[in-house]
Coordinates of C-alpha atoms in Angstrom, one line a residue:
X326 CA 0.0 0.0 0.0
X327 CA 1.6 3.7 -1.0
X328 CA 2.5 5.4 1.6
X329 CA 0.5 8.9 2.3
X330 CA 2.5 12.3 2.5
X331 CA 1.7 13.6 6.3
X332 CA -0.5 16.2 7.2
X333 CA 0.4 18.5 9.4
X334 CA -2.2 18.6 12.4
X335 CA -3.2 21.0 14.8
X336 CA -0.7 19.9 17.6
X337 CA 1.9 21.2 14.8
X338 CA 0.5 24.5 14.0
X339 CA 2.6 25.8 16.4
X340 CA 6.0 24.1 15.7
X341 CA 5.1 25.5 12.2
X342 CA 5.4 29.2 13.0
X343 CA 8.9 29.0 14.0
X344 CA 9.8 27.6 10.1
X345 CA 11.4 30.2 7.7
X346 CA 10.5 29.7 3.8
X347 CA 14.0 29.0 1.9
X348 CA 15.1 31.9 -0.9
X349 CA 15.3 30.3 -4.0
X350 CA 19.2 29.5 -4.8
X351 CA 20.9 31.3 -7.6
X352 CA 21.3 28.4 -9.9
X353 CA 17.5 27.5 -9.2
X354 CA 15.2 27.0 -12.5
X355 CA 12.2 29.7 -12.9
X356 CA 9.8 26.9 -12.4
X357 CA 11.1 25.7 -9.1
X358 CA 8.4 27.0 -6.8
X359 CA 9.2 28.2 -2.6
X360 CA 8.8 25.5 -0.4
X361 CA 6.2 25.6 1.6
X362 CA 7.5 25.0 4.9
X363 CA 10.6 23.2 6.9
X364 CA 9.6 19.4 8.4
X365 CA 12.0 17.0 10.0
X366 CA 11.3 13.4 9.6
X367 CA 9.1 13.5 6.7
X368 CA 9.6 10.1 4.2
X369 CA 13.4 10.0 5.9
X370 CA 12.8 6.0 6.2
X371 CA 12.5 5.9 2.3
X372 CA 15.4 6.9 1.7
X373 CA 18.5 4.2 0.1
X374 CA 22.0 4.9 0.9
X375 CA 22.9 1.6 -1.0
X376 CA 21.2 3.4 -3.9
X377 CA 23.1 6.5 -3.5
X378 CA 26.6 7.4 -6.1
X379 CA 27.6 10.8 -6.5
X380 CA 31.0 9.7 -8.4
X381 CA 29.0 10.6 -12.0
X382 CA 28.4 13.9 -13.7
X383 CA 25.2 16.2 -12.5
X384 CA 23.4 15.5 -15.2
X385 CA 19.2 15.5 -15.4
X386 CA 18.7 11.8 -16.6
X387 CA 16.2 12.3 -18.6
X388 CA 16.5 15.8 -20.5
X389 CA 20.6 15.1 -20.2
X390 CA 20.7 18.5 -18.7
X391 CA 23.8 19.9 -16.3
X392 CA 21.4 22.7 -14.5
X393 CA 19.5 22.8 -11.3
X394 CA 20.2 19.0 -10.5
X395 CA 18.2 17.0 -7.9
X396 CA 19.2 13.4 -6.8
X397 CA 16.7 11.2 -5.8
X398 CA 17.6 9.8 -2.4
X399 CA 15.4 6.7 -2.6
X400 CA 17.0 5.2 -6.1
X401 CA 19.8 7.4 -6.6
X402 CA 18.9 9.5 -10.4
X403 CA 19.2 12.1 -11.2
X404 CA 16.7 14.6 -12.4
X405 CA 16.6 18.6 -13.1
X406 CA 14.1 20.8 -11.1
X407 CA 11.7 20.5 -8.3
X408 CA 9.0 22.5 -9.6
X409 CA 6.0 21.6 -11.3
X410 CA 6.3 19.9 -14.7
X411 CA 10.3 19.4 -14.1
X412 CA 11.4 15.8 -14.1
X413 CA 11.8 15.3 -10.0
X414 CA 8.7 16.4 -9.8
X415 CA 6.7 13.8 -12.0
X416 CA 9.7 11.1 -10.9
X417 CA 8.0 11.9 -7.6
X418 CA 4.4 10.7 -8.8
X419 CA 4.7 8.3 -10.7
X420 CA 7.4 6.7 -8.4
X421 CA 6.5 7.5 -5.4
X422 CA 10.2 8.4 -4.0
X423 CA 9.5 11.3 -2.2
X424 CA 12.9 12.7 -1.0
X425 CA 15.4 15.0 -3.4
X426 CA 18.9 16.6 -2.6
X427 CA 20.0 19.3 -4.7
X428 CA 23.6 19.0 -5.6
X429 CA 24.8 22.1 -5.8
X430 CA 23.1 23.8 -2.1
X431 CA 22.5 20.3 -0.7
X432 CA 19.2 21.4 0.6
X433 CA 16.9 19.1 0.8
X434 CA 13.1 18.7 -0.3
X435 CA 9.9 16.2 0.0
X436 CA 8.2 16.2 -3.5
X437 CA 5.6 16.7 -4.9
X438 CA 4.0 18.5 -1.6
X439 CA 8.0 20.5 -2.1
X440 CA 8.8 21.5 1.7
X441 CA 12.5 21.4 2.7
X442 CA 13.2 18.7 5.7
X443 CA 16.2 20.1 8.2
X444 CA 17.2 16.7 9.7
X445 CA 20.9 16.2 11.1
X446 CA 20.5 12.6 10.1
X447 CA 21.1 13.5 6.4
X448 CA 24.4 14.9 7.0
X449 CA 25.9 11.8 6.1
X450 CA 24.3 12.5 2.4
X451 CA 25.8 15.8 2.8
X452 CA 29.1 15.0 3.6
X453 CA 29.5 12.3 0.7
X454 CA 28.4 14.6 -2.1
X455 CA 30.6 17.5 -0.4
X456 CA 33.7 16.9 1.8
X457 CA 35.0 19.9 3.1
X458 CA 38.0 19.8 5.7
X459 CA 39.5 22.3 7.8
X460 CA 42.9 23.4 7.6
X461 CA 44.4 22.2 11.2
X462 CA 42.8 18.5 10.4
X463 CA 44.6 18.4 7.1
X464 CA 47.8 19.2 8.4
X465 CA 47.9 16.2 10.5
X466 CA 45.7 14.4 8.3
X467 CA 49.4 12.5 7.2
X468 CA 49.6 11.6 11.3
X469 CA 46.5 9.6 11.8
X470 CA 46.1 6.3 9.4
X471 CA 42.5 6.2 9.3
X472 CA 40.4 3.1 8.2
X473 CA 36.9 3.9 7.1
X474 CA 34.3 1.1 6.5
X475 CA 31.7 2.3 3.6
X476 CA 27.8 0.7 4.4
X477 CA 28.8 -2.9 3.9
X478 CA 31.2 -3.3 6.6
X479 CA 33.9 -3.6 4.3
X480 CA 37.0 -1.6 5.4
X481 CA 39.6 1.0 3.2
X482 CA 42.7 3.1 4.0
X483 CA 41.7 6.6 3.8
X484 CA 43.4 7.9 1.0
X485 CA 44.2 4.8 -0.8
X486 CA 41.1 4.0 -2.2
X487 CA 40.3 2.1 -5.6
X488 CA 39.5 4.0 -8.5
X489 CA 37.3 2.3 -11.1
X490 CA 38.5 2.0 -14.6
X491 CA 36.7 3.7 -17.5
X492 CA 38.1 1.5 -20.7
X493 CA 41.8 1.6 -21.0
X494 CA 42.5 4.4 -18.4
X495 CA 44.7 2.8 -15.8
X496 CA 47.1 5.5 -16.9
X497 CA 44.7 8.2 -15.8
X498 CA 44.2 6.5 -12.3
X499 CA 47.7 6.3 -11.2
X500 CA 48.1 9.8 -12.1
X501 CA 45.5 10.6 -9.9
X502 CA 46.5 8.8 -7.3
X503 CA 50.3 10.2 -7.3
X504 CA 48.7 13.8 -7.0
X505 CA 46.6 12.5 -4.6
X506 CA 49.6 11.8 -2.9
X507 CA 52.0 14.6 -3.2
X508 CA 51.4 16.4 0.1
X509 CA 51.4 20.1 -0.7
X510 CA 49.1 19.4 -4.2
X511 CA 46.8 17.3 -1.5
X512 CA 46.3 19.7 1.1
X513 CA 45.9 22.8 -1.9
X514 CA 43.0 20.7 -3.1
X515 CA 41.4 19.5 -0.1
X516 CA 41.1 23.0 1.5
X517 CA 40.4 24.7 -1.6
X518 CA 37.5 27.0 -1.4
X519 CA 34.8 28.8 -3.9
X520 CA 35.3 25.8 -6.2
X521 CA 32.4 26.7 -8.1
X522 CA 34.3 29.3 -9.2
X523 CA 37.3 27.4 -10.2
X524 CA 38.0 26.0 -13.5
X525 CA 36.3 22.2 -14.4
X526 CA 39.3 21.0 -14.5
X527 CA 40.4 22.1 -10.7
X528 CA 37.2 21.6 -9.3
X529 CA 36.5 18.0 -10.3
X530 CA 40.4 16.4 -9.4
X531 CA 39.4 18.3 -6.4
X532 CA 36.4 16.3 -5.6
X533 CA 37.9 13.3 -6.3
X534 CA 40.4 13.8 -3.9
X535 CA 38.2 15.2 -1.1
X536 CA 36.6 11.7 -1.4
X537 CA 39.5 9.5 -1.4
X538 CA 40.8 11.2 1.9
X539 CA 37.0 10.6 3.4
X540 CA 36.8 8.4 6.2
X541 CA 33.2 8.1 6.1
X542 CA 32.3 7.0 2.3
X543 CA 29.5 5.0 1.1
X544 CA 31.5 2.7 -1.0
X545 CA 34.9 1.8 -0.6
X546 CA 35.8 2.9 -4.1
X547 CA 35.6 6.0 -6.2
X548 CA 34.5 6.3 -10.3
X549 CA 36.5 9.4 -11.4
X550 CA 34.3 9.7 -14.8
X551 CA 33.7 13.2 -14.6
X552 CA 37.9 14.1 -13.8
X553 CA 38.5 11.3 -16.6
X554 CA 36.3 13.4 -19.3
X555 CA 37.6 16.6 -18.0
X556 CA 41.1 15.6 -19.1
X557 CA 40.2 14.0 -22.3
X558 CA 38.3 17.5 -23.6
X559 CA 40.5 19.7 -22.3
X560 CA 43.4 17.9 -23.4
X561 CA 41.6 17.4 -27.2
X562 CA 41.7 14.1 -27.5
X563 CA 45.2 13.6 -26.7
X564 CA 44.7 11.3 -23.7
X565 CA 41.7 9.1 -24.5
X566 CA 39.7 6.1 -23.4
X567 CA 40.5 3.9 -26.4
X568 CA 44.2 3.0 -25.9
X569 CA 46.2 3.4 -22.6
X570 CA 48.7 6.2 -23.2
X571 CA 52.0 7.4 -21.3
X572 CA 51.4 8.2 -17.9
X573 CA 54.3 10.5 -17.4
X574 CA 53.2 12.5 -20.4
X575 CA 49.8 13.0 -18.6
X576 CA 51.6 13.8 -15.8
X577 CA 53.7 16.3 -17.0
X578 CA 50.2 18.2 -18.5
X579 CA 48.5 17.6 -15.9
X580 CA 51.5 19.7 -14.0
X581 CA 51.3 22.4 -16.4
X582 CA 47.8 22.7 -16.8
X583 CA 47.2 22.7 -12.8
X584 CA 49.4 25.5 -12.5
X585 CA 48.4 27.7 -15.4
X586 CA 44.8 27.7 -13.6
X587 CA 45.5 28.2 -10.1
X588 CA 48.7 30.3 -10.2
X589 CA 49.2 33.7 -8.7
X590 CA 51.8 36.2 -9.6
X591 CA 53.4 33.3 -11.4
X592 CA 53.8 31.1 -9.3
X593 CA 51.3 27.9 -7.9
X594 CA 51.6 25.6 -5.3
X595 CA 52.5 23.1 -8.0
X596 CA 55.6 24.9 -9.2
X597 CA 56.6 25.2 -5.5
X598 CA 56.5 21.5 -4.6
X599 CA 57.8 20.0 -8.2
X600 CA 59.8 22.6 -10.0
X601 CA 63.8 22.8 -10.0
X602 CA 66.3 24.0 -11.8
X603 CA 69.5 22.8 -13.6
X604 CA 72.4 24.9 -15.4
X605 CA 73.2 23.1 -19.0
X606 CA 76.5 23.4 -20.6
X607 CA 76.5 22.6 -24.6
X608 CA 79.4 22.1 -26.5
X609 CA 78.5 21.4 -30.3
X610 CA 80.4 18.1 -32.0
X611 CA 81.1 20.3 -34.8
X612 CA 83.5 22.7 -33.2
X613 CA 84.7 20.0 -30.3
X614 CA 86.4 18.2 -33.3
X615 CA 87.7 20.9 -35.7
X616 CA 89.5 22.0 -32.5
X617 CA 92.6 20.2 -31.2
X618 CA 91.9 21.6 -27.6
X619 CA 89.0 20.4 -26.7
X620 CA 88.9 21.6 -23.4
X621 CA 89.5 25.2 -24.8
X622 CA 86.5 25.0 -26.9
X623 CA 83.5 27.2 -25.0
X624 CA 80.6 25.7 -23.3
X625 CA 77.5 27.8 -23.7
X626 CA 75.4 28.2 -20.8
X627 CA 71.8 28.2 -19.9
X628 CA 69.5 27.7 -17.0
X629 CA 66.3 26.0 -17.3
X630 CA 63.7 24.6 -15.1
X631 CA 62.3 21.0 -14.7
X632 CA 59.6 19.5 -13.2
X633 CA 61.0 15.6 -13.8
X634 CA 64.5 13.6 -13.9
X635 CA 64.1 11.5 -17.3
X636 CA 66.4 8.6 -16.4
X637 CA 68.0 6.8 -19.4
X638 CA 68.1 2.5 -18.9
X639 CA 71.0 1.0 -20.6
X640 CA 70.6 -1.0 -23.3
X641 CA 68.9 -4.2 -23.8
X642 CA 71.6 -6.6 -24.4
X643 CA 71.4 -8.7 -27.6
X644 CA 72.5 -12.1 -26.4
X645 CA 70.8 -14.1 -23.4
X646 CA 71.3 -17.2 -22.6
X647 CA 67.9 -18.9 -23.8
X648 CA 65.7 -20.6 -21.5
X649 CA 62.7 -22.1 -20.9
X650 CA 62.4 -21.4 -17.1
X651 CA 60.6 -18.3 -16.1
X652 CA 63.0 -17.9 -13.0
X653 CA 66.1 -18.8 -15.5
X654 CA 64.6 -16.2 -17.9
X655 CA 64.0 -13.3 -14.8
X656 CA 68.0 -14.3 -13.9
X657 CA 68.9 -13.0 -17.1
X658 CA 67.6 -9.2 -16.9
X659 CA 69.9 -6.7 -16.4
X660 CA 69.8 -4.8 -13.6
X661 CA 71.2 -0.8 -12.2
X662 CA 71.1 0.8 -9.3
X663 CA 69.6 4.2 -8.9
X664 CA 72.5 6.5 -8.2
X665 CA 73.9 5.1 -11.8
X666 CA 71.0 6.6 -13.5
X667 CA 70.8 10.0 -11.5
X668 CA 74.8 10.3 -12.8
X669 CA 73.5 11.9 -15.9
X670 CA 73.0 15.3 -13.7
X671 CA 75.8 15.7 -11.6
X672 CA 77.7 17.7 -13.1
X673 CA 80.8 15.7 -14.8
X674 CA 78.8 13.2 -16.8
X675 CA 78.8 14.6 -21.0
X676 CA 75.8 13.2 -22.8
X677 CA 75.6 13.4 -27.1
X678 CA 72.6 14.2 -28.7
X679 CA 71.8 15.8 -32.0
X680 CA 75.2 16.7 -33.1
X681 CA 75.4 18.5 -29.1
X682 CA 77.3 17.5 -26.3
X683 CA 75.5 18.7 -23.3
X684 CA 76.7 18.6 -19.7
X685 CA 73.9 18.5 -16.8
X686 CA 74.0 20.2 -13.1
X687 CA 71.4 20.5 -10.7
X688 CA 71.3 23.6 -8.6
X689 CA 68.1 24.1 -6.9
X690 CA 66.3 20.5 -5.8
X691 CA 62.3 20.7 -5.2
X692 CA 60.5 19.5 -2.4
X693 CA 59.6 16.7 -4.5
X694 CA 61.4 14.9 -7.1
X695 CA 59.6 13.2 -10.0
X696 CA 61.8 10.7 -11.6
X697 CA 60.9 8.9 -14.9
X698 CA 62.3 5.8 -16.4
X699 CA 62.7 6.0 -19.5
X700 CA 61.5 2.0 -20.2
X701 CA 59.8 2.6 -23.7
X702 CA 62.1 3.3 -27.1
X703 CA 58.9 4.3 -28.9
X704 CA 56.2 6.9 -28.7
X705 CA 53.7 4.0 -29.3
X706 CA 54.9 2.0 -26.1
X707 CA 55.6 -0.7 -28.2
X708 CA 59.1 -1.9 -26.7
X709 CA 59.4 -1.9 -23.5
X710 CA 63.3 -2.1 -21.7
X711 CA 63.0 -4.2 -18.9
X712 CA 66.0 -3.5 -16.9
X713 CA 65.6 -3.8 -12.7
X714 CA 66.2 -0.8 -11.1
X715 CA 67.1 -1.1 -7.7
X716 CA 67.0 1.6 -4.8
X717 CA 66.2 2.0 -1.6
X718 CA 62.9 3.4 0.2
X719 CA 64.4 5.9 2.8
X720 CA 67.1 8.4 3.2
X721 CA 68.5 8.5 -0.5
X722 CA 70.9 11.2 -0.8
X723 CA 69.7 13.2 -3.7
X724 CA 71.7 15.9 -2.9
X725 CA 74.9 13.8 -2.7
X726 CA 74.2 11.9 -5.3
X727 CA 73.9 14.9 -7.6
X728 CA 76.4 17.4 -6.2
X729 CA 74.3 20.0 -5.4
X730 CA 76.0 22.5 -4.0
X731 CA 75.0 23.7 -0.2
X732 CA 72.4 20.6 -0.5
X733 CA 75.0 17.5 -0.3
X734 CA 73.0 16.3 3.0
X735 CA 70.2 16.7 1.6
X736 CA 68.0 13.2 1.7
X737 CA 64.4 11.9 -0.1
X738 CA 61.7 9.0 1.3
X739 CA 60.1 7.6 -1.8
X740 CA 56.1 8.1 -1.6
X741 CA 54.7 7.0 -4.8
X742 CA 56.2 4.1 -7.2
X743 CA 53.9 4.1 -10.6
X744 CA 54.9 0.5 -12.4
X745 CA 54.1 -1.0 -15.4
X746 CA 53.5 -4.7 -16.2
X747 CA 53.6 -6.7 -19.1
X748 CA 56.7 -7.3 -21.3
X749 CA 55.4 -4.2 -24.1
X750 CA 53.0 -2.0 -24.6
X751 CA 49.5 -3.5 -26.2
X752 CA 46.1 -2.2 -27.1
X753 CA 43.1 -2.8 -28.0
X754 CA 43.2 -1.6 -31.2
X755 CA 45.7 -4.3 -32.7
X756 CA 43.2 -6.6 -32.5
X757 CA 45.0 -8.7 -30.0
X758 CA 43.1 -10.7 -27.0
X759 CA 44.1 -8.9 -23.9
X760 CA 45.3 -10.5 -20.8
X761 CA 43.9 -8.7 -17.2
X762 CA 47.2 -7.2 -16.7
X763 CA 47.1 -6.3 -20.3
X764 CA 44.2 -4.0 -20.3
X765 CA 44.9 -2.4 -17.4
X766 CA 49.0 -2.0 -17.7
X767 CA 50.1 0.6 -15.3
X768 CA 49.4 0.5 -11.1
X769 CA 50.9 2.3 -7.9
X770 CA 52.6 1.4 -4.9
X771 CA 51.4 4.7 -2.2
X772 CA 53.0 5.3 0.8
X773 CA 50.8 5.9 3.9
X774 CA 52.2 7.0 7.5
X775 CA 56.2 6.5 7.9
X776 CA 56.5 2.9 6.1
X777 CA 52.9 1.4 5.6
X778 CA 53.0 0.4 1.2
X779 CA 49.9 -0.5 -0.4
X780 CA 49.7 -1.3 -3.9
X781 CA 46.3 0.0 -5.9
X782 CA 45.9 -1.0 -9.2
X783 CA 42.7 0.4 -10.6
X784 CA 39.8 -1.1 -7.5
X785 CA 42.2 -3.0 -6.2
X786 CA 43.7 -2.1 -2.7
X787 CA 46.1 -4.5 -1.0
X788 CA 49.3 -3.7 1.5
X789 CA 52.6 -5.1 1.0
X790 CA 56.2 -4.9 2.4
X791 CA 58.2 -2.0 1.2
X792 CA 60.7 -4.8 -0.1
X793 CA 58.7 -6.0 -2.9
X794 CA 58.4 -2.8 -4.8
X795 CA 62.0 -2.8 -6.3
X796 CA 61.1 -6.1 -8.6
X797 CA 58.3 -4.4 -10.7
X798 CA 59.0 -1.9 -13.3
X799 CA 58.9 1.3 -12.0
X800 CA 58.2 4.1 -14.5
X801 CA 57.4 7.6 -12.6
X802 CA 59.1 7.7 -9.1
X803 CA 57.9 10.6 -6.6
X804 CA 60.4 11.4 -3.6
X805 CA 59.8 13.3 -0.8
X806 CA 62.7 15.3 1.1
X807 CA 63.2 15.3 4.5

C-alpha cells in the first residue's frame, strides 16, 4: 500500500510558526516553486543509501541537462528541477520516492508537496556529495592512518582507495593517485574553497580527492568519470579512453595545466612543490672536433627549469642465454642501481645528442622529485626495456648523489612508485586478446604513514612490504625530502 504524504495537524500549528521559507538558490530553475515549509522526519525511512553514487556527472537523466540537479535519495537518479512539470517532480508521482537533494546547495526537499526537511540525520548524504576539511585537520591528516568502512562493513585506508576504470585508463588512475599523494598538491586541493568558481578541470580532481581522503564514504571505491572526461576535452583528444597512453606525459600536463589555472603572480603551489632547476653546458660536436683543444673549446650556458629527472636505462643486451624457465629467464635481466642513473645530472657526466654535447648540473632540488624511467624506445609503447632498477625506500641522498651545491646532506623518502607490467605496450586496437594485466598495464605502490605500502591497481587495494616494490617496473618515481 503507498504510503500517504503527512498532514500537518493542529498539535503542529505551532511548531510550524517557528519555520522560515527557503530563498530560491541562484542556480534554481524559474519553475522551481518556494517551499512551503521546513519538516524534520518526513519520508526520511525511504530513503537508500545503497542506492546512493555521487561519483558521475550532475546531469538530469532524462533531459541530459547539467542545471538545477536533484538526486533522488530513494533510487539514486538524477533529475533537473523541483517545480511543477520538471522531471523530480513527476519522478516523484509516478514513483512515489518522495525525497530529493540538490547538488549544488544540498538542501533538501519532499516532492511533490515540495517543503524542505532540516534533519541532522542526512548529514551523512551531505558530507559524501561535499567533503570539506578544515585546515588544522589536514595538516595532521598524514599523522592519523584512518580506516573507514563504507555501508557494507567492508573496510579502506583513507586515501588509498580504488578508483574504477573507464576503458583503458589505468594511466589516468595512477596519475590521480600520485597527485593525490603529493602532500602540498593534496592539502591545496582539499582546502580549496569557492570551487564553483574554479575552473572544471580544478574543481573535479578536487572532488575526487576530497573523497578518497573521506573516512566516512558510502563505497569503498571512487568512479572518477567526470575528472577522466575533463582531461580527455581539455586535453583534445590527446589522452583518451580507447588506448592506454604514457602516464608521465599525462603527468607532465597535468602539472602544467594545474598550474596555469591556479597560479598567482606566477607562481602555484604546483611549481613550488615540483619545480627545480638545472644549469646546461652545450658544446656542439662540430667545433669540439675541428679543435685540437678540446677543453678550450667554449661551453654555452643556460639555465632551465624541470619539473621531472628522465632517467636513461642501458641498453637491452642482444644475447641471453635462452631458456625455458621463467626464473632462468628473470635471472637473465639486467639490472642498475639508482644513483647510476641520477649520474646523468651531476655535473661531470657529458651526454651526445643531436650533433650537441650537453653537460647536466642540478642547482636548486624541489621538495619533490619526479623521476621517470625511460623504459619505452617508442612513442607508441611498443618496446618496453625491462631493466631492474634497484633503490632504496628511505634516506636517499639526492643531494649527494647529484652534487648539489649547499644541498650535499640533503635526503628523499620515496612516496609514490607508478609500475608497469607486461613485457610491451599493447592495445586494443591491434586486434589482440588482452590479458587482465594487459588491459589495465600501469598500477601504484602509495605510501601511507612513515612505512605502511599498499599497492592499488585500478579497485584494487592491497598492503605489501616495502621490499617487494623494487622487482616491478617502476616508471614515474615521486620522492619526498626530509
Amino acid at each position: 500500500m503507498p504510503r500517504k504524504r503527512p498532514v500537518p495537524d493542529e498539535t503542529g500549528s505551532e511548531a510550524l510558526k517557528h519555520l522560515k521559507i527557503d530563498d530560491t538558490s541562484s542556480d534554481s530553475d524559474p519553475s522551481d516553486t518556494e517551499p512551503t515549509e521546513h519538516v524534520t522526519d518526513a519520508f526520511l525511512d525511504t530513503i537508500c543509501r545503497n542506492s546512493l553514487d555521487f561519483d558521475f556527472e550532475e546531469q538530469c537523466s532524462v533531459s541530459l541537462s547539467t542545471t538545477n540537479i536533484y538526486a533522488c535519495l530513494v533510487c539514486g537518479k538524477y533529475f533537473q528541477g523541483r517545480g511543477q512539470q520538471t522531471h523530480a517532480y513527476f519522478h516523484s508521482i509516478n514513483d512515489e520516492h518522495h525525497v530529493f537533494i540538490n547538488l549544488k546547495t544540498l538542501h533538501v526537499y519532499v516532492l511533490p508537496d515540495n517543503y524542505e526537511v532540516m534533519d541532522k540525520s542526512l548529514n551523512d548524504i551531505k558530507d559524501v556529495i561535499q567533503p570539506t576539511y578544515l585546515t588544522r585537520d589536514v595538516m595532521r591528516i598524514d599523522d592519523i592512518i584512518g580506516h573507514g568502512h563504507d555501508l557494507m562493513g567492508r573496510p579502506y585506508t583513507v586515501g588509498c582507495v580504488g578508483l574504477n576504470r573507464v576503458k583503458h585508463t589505468s594511466y589516468i588512475n595512477v596519475i590521480i593517485q600520485t597527485l593525490a599523494h603529493i602532500r602540498p598538491i593534496r592539502n591545496f586541493l582539499l582546502t580549496l574553497s569557492n570551487l564553483d568558481k574554479r575552473p572544471p578541470l580544478v574543481r573535479k580532481l578536487s572532488m575526487v580527492v576530497r573523497r578518497m581522503w573521506h573516512a566516512r564514504r558510502f563505497k569503498a571505491h571512487i568512479s572518477p568519470h567526470e575528472c577522466v572526461q575533463e582531461i580527455v576535452v581539455l586535453s583534445k583528444g590527446r589522452f583518451g579512453l580507447d588506448k592506454e597512453a604514457d602516464p608521465f606525459e599525462l603527468l607532465v600536463w597535468m602539472l602544467n595545466t594545474l598550474h596555469g589555472m591556479v597560479r598567482k603572480k606566477k607562481t602555484s603551489v604546483v611549481y613550488e612543490t615540483v619545480r627545480g632547476e638545472m644549469q646546461v653546458a652545450t658544446w656542439k660536436v662540430q667545433d669540439m672536433l675541428q679543435d685540437d683543444m678540446v677543453e678550450d673549446v667554449e661551453a654555452t650556458i643556460s639555465t632551465m627549469p624541470f619539473l621531472a629527472l628522465s632517467l636513461e636505462l642501458p641498453p637491452t643486451p642482444l644475447f641471453t642465454h635462452p631458456s625455458t624457465d621463467d626464473e632462468d629467464e628473470r635471472a637473465n635481466i639486467p639490472q642498475v642501481a639508482l644513483g647510476t642513473l641520477l649520474q646523468r645530472y651531476d655535473g661531470t657526466t657529458t651526454v651526445e645528442t643531436n650533433g650537441l654535447v650537453q653537460q647536466y648540473t642540478v642547482t636548486n632540488l624541489p621538495a619533490y622529485i619526479v623521476c621517470h624511467v625511460k623504459r619505452f624506445t617508442k612513442h607508441n609503447m611498443s618496446e618496453k626495456n625491462l631493466t631492474v632498477v634497484n633503490f632504496p625506500v628511505r634516506n636517499v641522498p639526492f643531494g649527494d648523489l647529484l652534487h648539489v651545491h649547499g644541498s650535499t646532506s640533503v635526503t628523499y623518502d620515496l612516496v609514490v612508485n607508478v609500475c608497469h607490467v607486461g613485457h610491451q605496450g599493447k592495445s586494443a586496437v591491434d586486434g589482440a586478446v588482452l590479458t587482465e594485466f594487459e588491459e589495465s598495464p600501469f598500477f601504484a605502490y602509495v605510501r601511507q604513514g612513515e612505512n605502511l605500502w599498499f599497492r592499488v591497481h585500478d579497485l584494487q587495494v592491497e598492503p605489501v612490504m616495502p621490499q617487494m616494490l623494487f622487482l616491478s617496473d617502476s616508471y614515474i618515481q615521486v620522492w619526498q625530502r626530509n
